[in-house]
PDB file of N, CA, C and O in Angstrom:
ATOM      1  N   MET E   1       0.834  -1.184  -0.075  1.00  0.00           N
ATOM      2  CA  MET E   1      -0.043  -0.019  -0.098  1.00  0.00           C
ATOM      3  C   MET E   1       0.931   1.307   0.074  1.00  0.00           C
ATOM      4  O   MET E   1       0.522   2.117  -0.730  1.00  0.00           O
ATOM      5  N   ILE E   2       1.797   1.196   0.872  1.00  0.00           N
ATOM      6  CA  ILE E   2       2.757   2.440   0.925  1.00  0.00           C
ATOM      7  C   ILE E   2       3.668   2.535  -0.574  1.00  0.00           C
ATOM      8  O   ILE E   2       3.626   3.686  -0.785  1.00  0.00           O
ATOM      9  N   ASP E   3       4.018   1.460  -1.161  1.00  0.00           N
ATOM     10  CA  ASP E   3       4.480   1.426  -2.334  1.00  0.00           C
ATOM     11  C   ASP E   3       3.620   2.077  -3.570  1.00  0.00           C
ATOM     12  O   ASP E   3       4.233   2.848  -4.202  1.00  0.00           O
ATOM     13  N   LEU E   4       2.349   1.808  -3.351  1.00  0.00           N
ATOM     14  CA  LEU E   4       1.494   2.347  -4.369  1.00  0.00           C
ATOM     15  C   LEU E   4       1.305   3.895  -4.237  1.00  0.00           C
ATOM     16  O   LEU E   4       1.302   4.692  -5.129  1.00  0.00           O
ATOM     17  N   ILE E   5       1.212   4.273  -3.020  1.00  0.00           N
ATOM     18  CA  ILE E   5       1.199   5.788  -2.703  1.00  0.00           C
ATOM     19  C   ILE E   5       2.363   6.567  -3.044  1.00  0.00           C
ATOM     20  O   ILE E   5       2.339   7.553  -3.694  1.00  0.00           O
ATOM     21  N   LEU E   6       3.509   6.030  -2.735  1.00  0.00           N
ATOM     22  CA  LEU E   6       4.778   6.478  -3.295  1.00  0.00           C
ATOM     23  C   LEU E   6       4.971   6.584  -4.869  1.00  0.00           C
ATOM     24  O   LEU E   6       5.333   7.625  -5.393  1.00  0.00           O
ATOM     25  N   LEU E   7       4.435   5.592  -5.346  1.00  0.00           N
ATOM     26  CA  LEU E   7       4.482   5.653  -6.936  1.00  0.00           C
ATOM     27  C   LEU E   7       3.507   6.554  -7.454  1.00  0.00           C
ATOM     28  O   LEU E   7       3.981   7.396  -8.409  1.00  0.00           O
ATOM     29  N   LEU E   8       2.384   6.772  -6.894  1.00  0.00           N
ATOM     30  CA  LEU E   8       1.451   7.807  -7.363  1.00  0.00           C
ATOM     31  C   LEU E   8       1.913   9.071  -7.135  1.00  0.00           C
ATOM     32  O   LEU E   8       1.919  10.140  -8.001  1.00  0.00           O
ATOM     33  N   LEU E   9       2.559   9.357  -6.017  1.00  0.00           N
ATOM     34  CA  LEU E   9       3.247  10.735  -5.675  1.00  0.00           C
ATOM     35  C   LEU E   9       4.353  11.047  -6.668  1.00  0.00           C
ATOM     36  O   LEU E   9       4.685  12.180  -7.040  1.00  0.00           O
ATOM     37  N   LEU E  10       5.176   9.871  -7.138  1.00  0.00           N
ATOM     38  CA  LEU E  10       6.319  10.150  -8.016  1.00  0.00           C
ATOM     39  C   LEU E  10       5.774  10.452  -9.332  1.00  0.00           C
ATOM     40  O   LEU E  10       6.090  11.401 -10.085  1.00  0.00           O
ATOM     41  N   VAL E  11       4.590   9.817  -9.883  1.00  0.00           N
ATOM     42  CA  VAL E  11       4.093  10.112 -10.996  1.00  0.00           C
ATOM     43  C   VAL E  11       3.468  11.416 -11.014  1.00  0.00           C
ATOM     44  O   VAL E  11       3.713  12.294 -12.005  1.00  0.00           O
ATOM     45  N   LEU E  12       2.644  11.858  -9.940  1.00  0.00           N
ATOM     46  CA  LEU E  12       2.180  13.360  -9.887  1.00  0.00           C
ATOM     47  C   LEU E  12       3.387  14.370  -9.885  1.00  0.00           C
ATOM     48  O   LEU E  12       3.339  15.365 -10.705  1.00  0.00           O
ATOM     49  N   LEU E  13       4.542  14.056  -9.288  1.00  0.00           N
ATOM     50  CA  LEU E  13       5.617  15.068  -9.212  1.00  0.00           C
ATOM     51  C   LEU E  13       6.221  15.189 -10.783  1.00  0.00           C
ATOM     52  O   LEU E  13       6.410  15.989 -11.331  1.00  0.00           O
ATOM     53  N   LEU E  14       6.327  13.937 -11.504  1.00  0.00           N
ATOM     54  CA  LEU E  14       6.883  13.994 -12.737  1.00  0.00           C
ATOM     55  C   LEU E  14       5.916  14.703 -13.719  1.00  0.00           C
ATOM     56  O   LEU E  14       6.331  15.306 -14.682  1.00  0.00           O
ATOM     57  N   LEU E  15       4.636  14.492 -13.596  1.00  0.00           N
ATOM     58  CA  LEU E  15       3.658  15.109 -14.521  1.00  0.00           C
ATOM     59  C   LEU E  15       3.640  16.583 -14.228  1.00  0.00           C
ATOM     60  O   LEU E  15       3.571  17.509 -15.132  1.00  0.00           O
ATOM     61  N   GLY E  16       3.791  16.996 -12.891  1.00  0.00           N
ATOM     62  CA  GLY E  16       3.777  18.392 -12.626  1.00  0.00           C
ATOM     63  C   GLY E  16       4.981  18.977 -13.082  1.00  0.00           C
ATOM     64  O   GLY E  16       4.884  20.150 -13.620  1.00  0.00           O
ATOM     65  N   ALA E  17       6.213  18.336 -13.096  1.00  0.00           N
ATOM     66  CA  ALA E  17       7.370  19.022 -13.698  1.00  0.00           C
ATOM     67  C   ALA E  17       7.349  19.020 -15.110  1.00  0.00           C
ATOM     68  O   ALA E  17       7.846  20.104 -15.675  1.00  0.00           O
ATOM     69  N   GLY E  18       6.805  18.045 -15.798  1.00  0.00           N
ATOM     70  CA  GLY E  18       6.597  18.232 -17.293  1.00  0.00           C
ATOM     71  C   GLY E  18       5.769  19.340 -17.751  1.00  0.00           C
ATOM     72  O   GLY E  18       6.090  20.035 -18.598  1.00  0.00           O
ATOM     73  N   PHE E  19       4.713  19.415 -17.020  1.00  0.00           N
ATOM     74  CA  PHE E  19       3.785  20.567 -17.272  1.00  0.00           C
ATOM     75  C   PHE E  19       4.247  21.882 -17.095  1.00  0.00           C
ATOM     76  O   PHE E  19       4.309  22.918 -17.863  1.00  0.00           O
ATOM     77  N   THR E  20       5.125  22.024 -16.086  1.00  0.00           N
ATOM     78  CA  THR E  20       5.775  23.308 -15.613  1.00  0.00           C
ATOM     79  C   THR E  20       6.808  23.638 -16.704  1.00  0.00           C
ATOM     80  O   THR E  20       6.967  24.751 -17.059  1.00  0.00           O
ATOM     81  N   MET E  21       7.576  22.630 -17.122  1.00  0.00           N
ATOM     82  CA  MET E  21       8.584  22.918 -18.261  1.00  0.00           C
ATOM     83  C   MET E  21       7.886  23.406 -19.555  1.00  0.00           C
ATOM     84  O   MET E  21       8.463  24.215 -20.185  1.00  0.00           O
ATOM     85  N   HIS E  22       6.851  22.633 -19.798  1.00  0.00           N
ATOM     86  CA  HIS E  22       6.117  23.057 -21.086  1.00  0.00           C
ATOM     87  C   HIS E  22       5.746  24.512 -20.974  1.00  0.00           C
ATOM     88  O   HIS E  22       5.753  25.391 -22.060  1.00  0.00           O
ATOM     89  N   VAL E  23       5.132  24.912 -19.870  1.00  0.00           N
ATOM     90  CA  VAL E  23       4.668  26.203 -19.579  1.00  0.00           C
ATOM     91  C   VAL E  23       5.847  27.298 -19.812  1.00  0.00           C
ATOM     92  O   VAL E  23       5.687  28.321 -20.398  1.00  0.00           O
ATOM     93  N   LEU E  24       6.843  26.878 -19.155  1.00  0.00           N
ATOM     94  CA  LEU E  24       8.083  27.719 -19.202  1.00  0.00           C
ATOM     95  C   LEU E  24       8.707  27.968 -20.566  1.00  0.00           C
ATOM     96  O   LEU E  24       9.156  29.026 -21.006  1.00  0.00           O
ATOM     97  N   TRP E  25       8.563  26.818 -21.489  1.00  0.00           N
ATOM     98  CA  TRP E  25       9.005  27.071 -22.785  1.00  0.00           C
ATOM     99  C   TRP E  25       8.111  27.881 -23.578  1.00  0.00           C
ATOM    100  O   TRP E  25       8.613  28.749 -24.418  1.00  0.00           O
ATOM    101  N   ILE E  26       6.743  27.940 -23.198  1.00  0.00           N
ATOM    102  CA  ILE E  26       5.878  28.829 -23.977  1.00  0.00           C
ATOM    103  C   ILE E  26       6.205  30.363 -23.609  1.00  0.00           C
ATOM    104  O   ILE E  26       6.078  31.237 -24.338  1.00  0.00           O
ATOM    105  N   VAL E  27       6.307  30.550 -22.309  1.00  0.00           N
ATOM    106  CA  VAL E  27       6.551  31.700 -21.814  1.00  0.00           C
ATOM    107  C   VAL E  27       7.872  32.406 -22.359  1.00  0.00           C
ATOM    108  O   VAL E  27       7.988  33.534 -22.876  1.00  0.00           O
ATOM    109  N   ALA E  28       8.959  31.430 -22.482  1.00  0.00           N
ATOM    110  CA  ALA E  28      10.209  31.779 -22.932  1.00  0.00           C
ATOM    111  C   ALA E  28      10.016  32.273 -24.547  1.00  0.00           C
ATOM    112  O   ALA E  28      10.693  33.280 -25.040  1.00  0.00           O
ATOM    113  N   ALA E  29       9.231  31.492 -25.290  1.00  0.00           N
ATOM    114  CA  ALA E  29       9.028  31.779 -26.704  1.00  0.00           C
ATOM    115  C   ALA E  29       8.390  33.103 -26.858  1.00  0.00           C
ATOM    116  O   ALA E  29       8.761  33.932 -27.708  1.00  0.00           O
ATOM    117  N   VAL E  30       7.239  33.419 -26.071  1.00  0.00           N
ATOM    118  CA  VAL E  30       6.612  34.694 -26.138  1.00  0.00           C
ATOM    119  C   VAL E  30       7.514  35.818 -25.923  1.00  0.00           C
ATOM    120  O   VAL E  30       7.456  36.847 -26.450  1.00  0.00           O
ATOM    121  N   LEU E  31       8.360  35.666 -24.822  1.00  0.00           N
ATOM    122  CA  LEU E  31       9.250  36.812 -24.474  1.00  0.00           C
ATOM    123  C   LEU E  31      10.240  37.109 -25.584  1.00  0.00           C
ATOM    124  O   LEU E  31      10.656  38.084 -25.726  1.00  0.00           O
ATOM    125  N   LEU E  32      10.655  35.836 -26.188  1.00  0.00           N
ATOM    126  CA  LEU E  32      11.678  36.140 -27.142  1.00  0.00           C
ATOM    127  C   LEU E  32      11.090  36.867 -28.437  1.00  0.00           C
ATOM    128  O   LEU E  32      11.636  37.771 -28.981  1.00  0.00           O
ATOM    129  N   VAL E  33       9.792  36.626 -28.630  1.00  0.00           N
ATOM    130  CA  VAL E  33       9.121  37.389 -29.792  1.00  0.00           C
ATOM    131  C   VAL E  33       9.064  38.843 -29.384  1.00  0.00           C
ATOM    132  O   VAL E  33       9.298  39.707 -30.223  1.00  0.00           O
ATOM    133  N   PHE E  34       8.667  39.085 -28.200  1.00  0.00           N
ATOM    134  CA  PHE E  34       8.474  40.450 -27.753  1.00  0.00           C
ATOM    135  C   PHE E  34       9.864  41.192 -27.812  1.00  0.00           C
ATOM    136  O   PHE E  34       9.955  42.353 -28.228  1.00  0.00           O
ATOM    137  N   TRP E  35      10.914  40.381 -27.471  1.00  0.00           N
ATOM    138  CA  TRP E  35      12.207  41.036 -27.410  1.00  0.00           C
ATOM    139  C   TRP E  35      12.696  41.451 -28.680  1.00  0.00           C
ATOM    140  O   TRP E  35      13.199  42.354 -29.160  1.00  0.00           O
ATOM    141  N   ILE E  36      12.414  40.540 -29.847  1.00  0.00           N
ATOM    142  CA  ILE E  36      12.859  40.700 -31.139  1.00  0.00           C
ATOM    143  C   ILE E  36      12.028  41.773 -31.748  1.00  0.00           C
ATOM    144  O   ILE E  36      12.498  42.600 -32.480  1.00  0.00           O
ATOM    145  N   LEU E  37      10.741  41.971 -31.495  1.00  0.00           N
ATOM    146  CA  LEU E  37       9.988  42.963 -31.953  1.00  0.00           C
ATOM    147  C   LEU E  37      10.473  44.306 -31.496  1.00  0.00           C
ATOM    148  O   LEU E  37      10.536  45.316 -32.178  1.00  0.00           O
ATOM    149  N   GLY E  38      10.619  44.392 -30.160  1.00  0.00           N
ATOM    150  CA  GLY E  38      11.153  45.475 -29.524  1.00  0.00           C
ATOM    151  C   GLY E  38      12.555  46.103 -30.053  1.00  0.00           C
ATOM    152  O   GLY E  38      12.806  47.165 -30.391  1.00  0.00           O
ATOM    153  N   PHE E  39      13.324  44.915 -30.214  1.00  0.00           N
ATOM    154  CA  PHE E  39      14.830  45.385 -30.833  1.00  0.00           C
ATOM    155  C   PHE E  39      14.799  45.872 -32.276  1.00  0.00           C
ATOM    156  O   PHE E  39      15.292  46.778 -32.638  1.00  0.00           O
ATOM    157  N   SER E  40      13.830  45.239 -33.143  1.00  0.00           N
ATOM    158  CA  SER E  40      13.602  45.726 -34.488  1.00  0.00           C
ATOM    159  C   SER E  40      13.035  46.991 -34.537  1.00  0.00           C
ATOM    160  O   SER E  40      13.293  47.869 -35.379  1.00  0.00           O
ATOM    161  N   ARG E  41      12.081  47.170 -33.635  1.00  0.00           N
ATOM    162  CA  ARG E  41      11.319  48.511 -33.670  1.00  0.00           C
ATOM    163  C   ARG E  41      12.208  49.770 -33.290  1.00  0.00           C
ATOM    164  O   ARG E  41      12.249  50.841 -33.740  1.00  0.00           O
ATOM    165  N   HIS E  42      13.017  49.398 -32.286  1.00  0.00           N
ATOM    166  CA  HIS E  42      13.979  50.486 -31.752  1.00  0.00           C
ATOM    167  C   HIS E  42      14.866  50.877 -32.898  1.00  0.00           C
ATOM    168  O   HIS E  42      15.165  52.015 -33.107  1.00  0.00           O
ATOM    169  N   HIS E  43      15.468  49.902 -33.692  1.00  0.00           N
ATOM    170  CA  HIS E  43      16.439  50.284 -34.778  1.00  0.00           C
ATOM    171  C   HIS E  43      15.601  50.911 -35.948  1.00  0.00           C
ATOM    172  O   HIS E  43      16.262  51.683 -36.707  1.00  0.00           O
ATOM    173  N   ARG E  44      14.445  50.586 -36.161  1.00  0.00           N
ATOM    174  CA  ARG E  44      13.713  51.240 -37.234  1.00  0.00           C
ATOM    175  C   ARG E  44      13.465  52.668 -37.089  1.00  0.00           C
ATOM    176  O   ARG E  44      13.420  53.501 -38.051  1.00  0.00           O
ATOM    177  N   ASN E  45      13.446  52.998 -35.741  1.00  0.00           N
ATOM    178  CA  ASN E  45      12.984  54.635 -35.416  1.00  0.00           C
ATOM    179  C   ASN E  45      14.469  55.375 -35.208  1.00  0.00           C
ATOM    180  O   ASN E  45      14.427  56.295 -34.557  1.00  0.00           O
ATOM    181  N   GLY E  46      15.522  55.029 -36.063  1.00  0.00           N
ATOM    182  CA  GLY E  46      16.653  55.842 -35.978  1.00  0.00           C
ATOM    183  C   GLY E  46      17.824  55.365 -35.262  1.00  0.00           C
ATOM    184  O   GLY E  46      18.898  55.789 -35.132  1.00  0.00           O
ATOM    185  N   GLY E  47      17.581  54.206 -34.324  1.00  0.00           N
ATOM    186  CA  GLY E  47      18.569  53.634 -33.640  1.00  0.00           C
ATOM    187  C   GLY E  47      19.196  54.547 -32.629  1.00  0.00           C
ATOM    188  O   GLY E  47      18.587  55.613 -32.092  1.00  0.00           O
ATOM    189  N   GLY E  48      20.331  54.423 -32.177  1.00  0.00           N
ATOM    190  CA  GLY E  48      20.843  55.167 -30.970  1.00  0.00           C
ATOM    191  C   GLY E  48      20.494  54.842 -29.841  1.00  0.00           C
ATOM    192  O   GLY E  48      19.701  53.875 -29.479  1.00  0.00           O
ATOM    193  N   ARG E  49      20.959  55.647 -28.873  1.00  0.00           N
ATOM    194  CA  ARG E  49      20.452  55.244 -27.475  1.00  0.00           C
ATOM    195  C   ARG E  49      19.368  56.205 -26.967  1.00  0.00           C
ATOM    196  O   ARG E  49      19.532  57.482 -27.155  1.00  0.00           O
ATOM    197  N   ARG E  50      18.356  55.553 -26.265  1.00  0.00           N
ATOM    198  CA  ARG E  50      17.160  56.469 -25.965  1.00  0.00           C
ATOM    199  C   ARG E  50      17.581  57.400 -24.822  1.00  0.00           C
ATOM    200  O   ARG E  50      17.185  58.588 -24.735  1.00  0.00           O
ATOM    201  N   TYR E  51      18.480  57.087 -23.975  1.00  0.00           N
ATOM    202  CA  TYR E  51      18.675  57.728 -22.729  1.00  0.00           C
ATOM    203  C   TYR E  51      19.612  58.773 -22.895  1.00  0.00           C
ATOM    204  O   TYR E  51      20.043  59.571 -22.091  1.00  0.00           O
ATOM    205  N   ALA E  52      20.336  58.989 -24.059  1.00  0.00           N
ATOM    206  CA  ALA E  52      21.378  59.920 -24.351  1.00  0.00           C
ATOM    207  C   ALA E  52      20.812  61.101 -25.101  1.00  0.00           C
ATOM    208  O   ALA E  52      21.555  61.936 -25.544  1.00  0.00           O
ATOM    209  N   ARG E  53      19.577  61.366 -25.322  1.00  0.00           N
ATOM    210  CA  ARG E  53      18.932  62.466 -25.992  1.00  0.00           C
ATOM    211  C   ARG E  53      19.174  63.669 -25.181  1.00  0.00           C
ATOM    212  O   ARG E  53      18.941  63.652 -23.959  1.00  0.00           O
ATOM    213  N   ASN E  54      19.360  64.728 -25.760  1.00  0.00           N
ATOM    214  CA  ASN E  54      19.207  66.055 -25.272  1.00  0.00           C
ATOM    215  C   ASN E  54      18.019  66.642 -25.098  1.00  0.00           C
ATOM    216  O   ASN E  54      17.512  66.869 -26.251  1.00  0.00           O
ATOM    217  N   ARG E  55      17.454  67.024 -23.940  1.00  0.00           N
ATOM    218  CA  ARG E  55      16.137  67.504 -23.809  1.00  0.00           C
ATOM    219  C   ARG E  55      15.883  68.993 -23.808  1.00  0.00           C
ATOM    220  O   ARG E  55      15.068  69.452 -23.319  1.00  0.00           O
ATOM    221  N   ARG E  56      16.834  69.682 -24.385  1.00  0.00           N
ATOM    222  CA  ARG E  56      16.716  71.090 -24.522  1.00  0.00           C
ATOM    223  C   ARG E  56      15.892  71.720 -25.601  1.00  0.00           C
ATOM    224  O   ARG E  56      15.409  71.203 -26.609  1.00  0.00           O
TER     225      ARG E  56
END
C-alpha cells in the first residue's frame, strides 16, 4: 500500500514537472518574440540610445 502511494506521488511529481517545463518554454518563446519585436522597432526609429537624447 505504501509502495502504491509513493508511486502515485512520484507520477504526480513528474507530470507536474513536465507541465511546468512546457509552460516555461511557451513563456520563453513569447518573451523572445516581444524582445525581437522591440529590438527591430527600436532600430527602425533611427537607432541610437534613448537615454542619451538632449532635452533642450
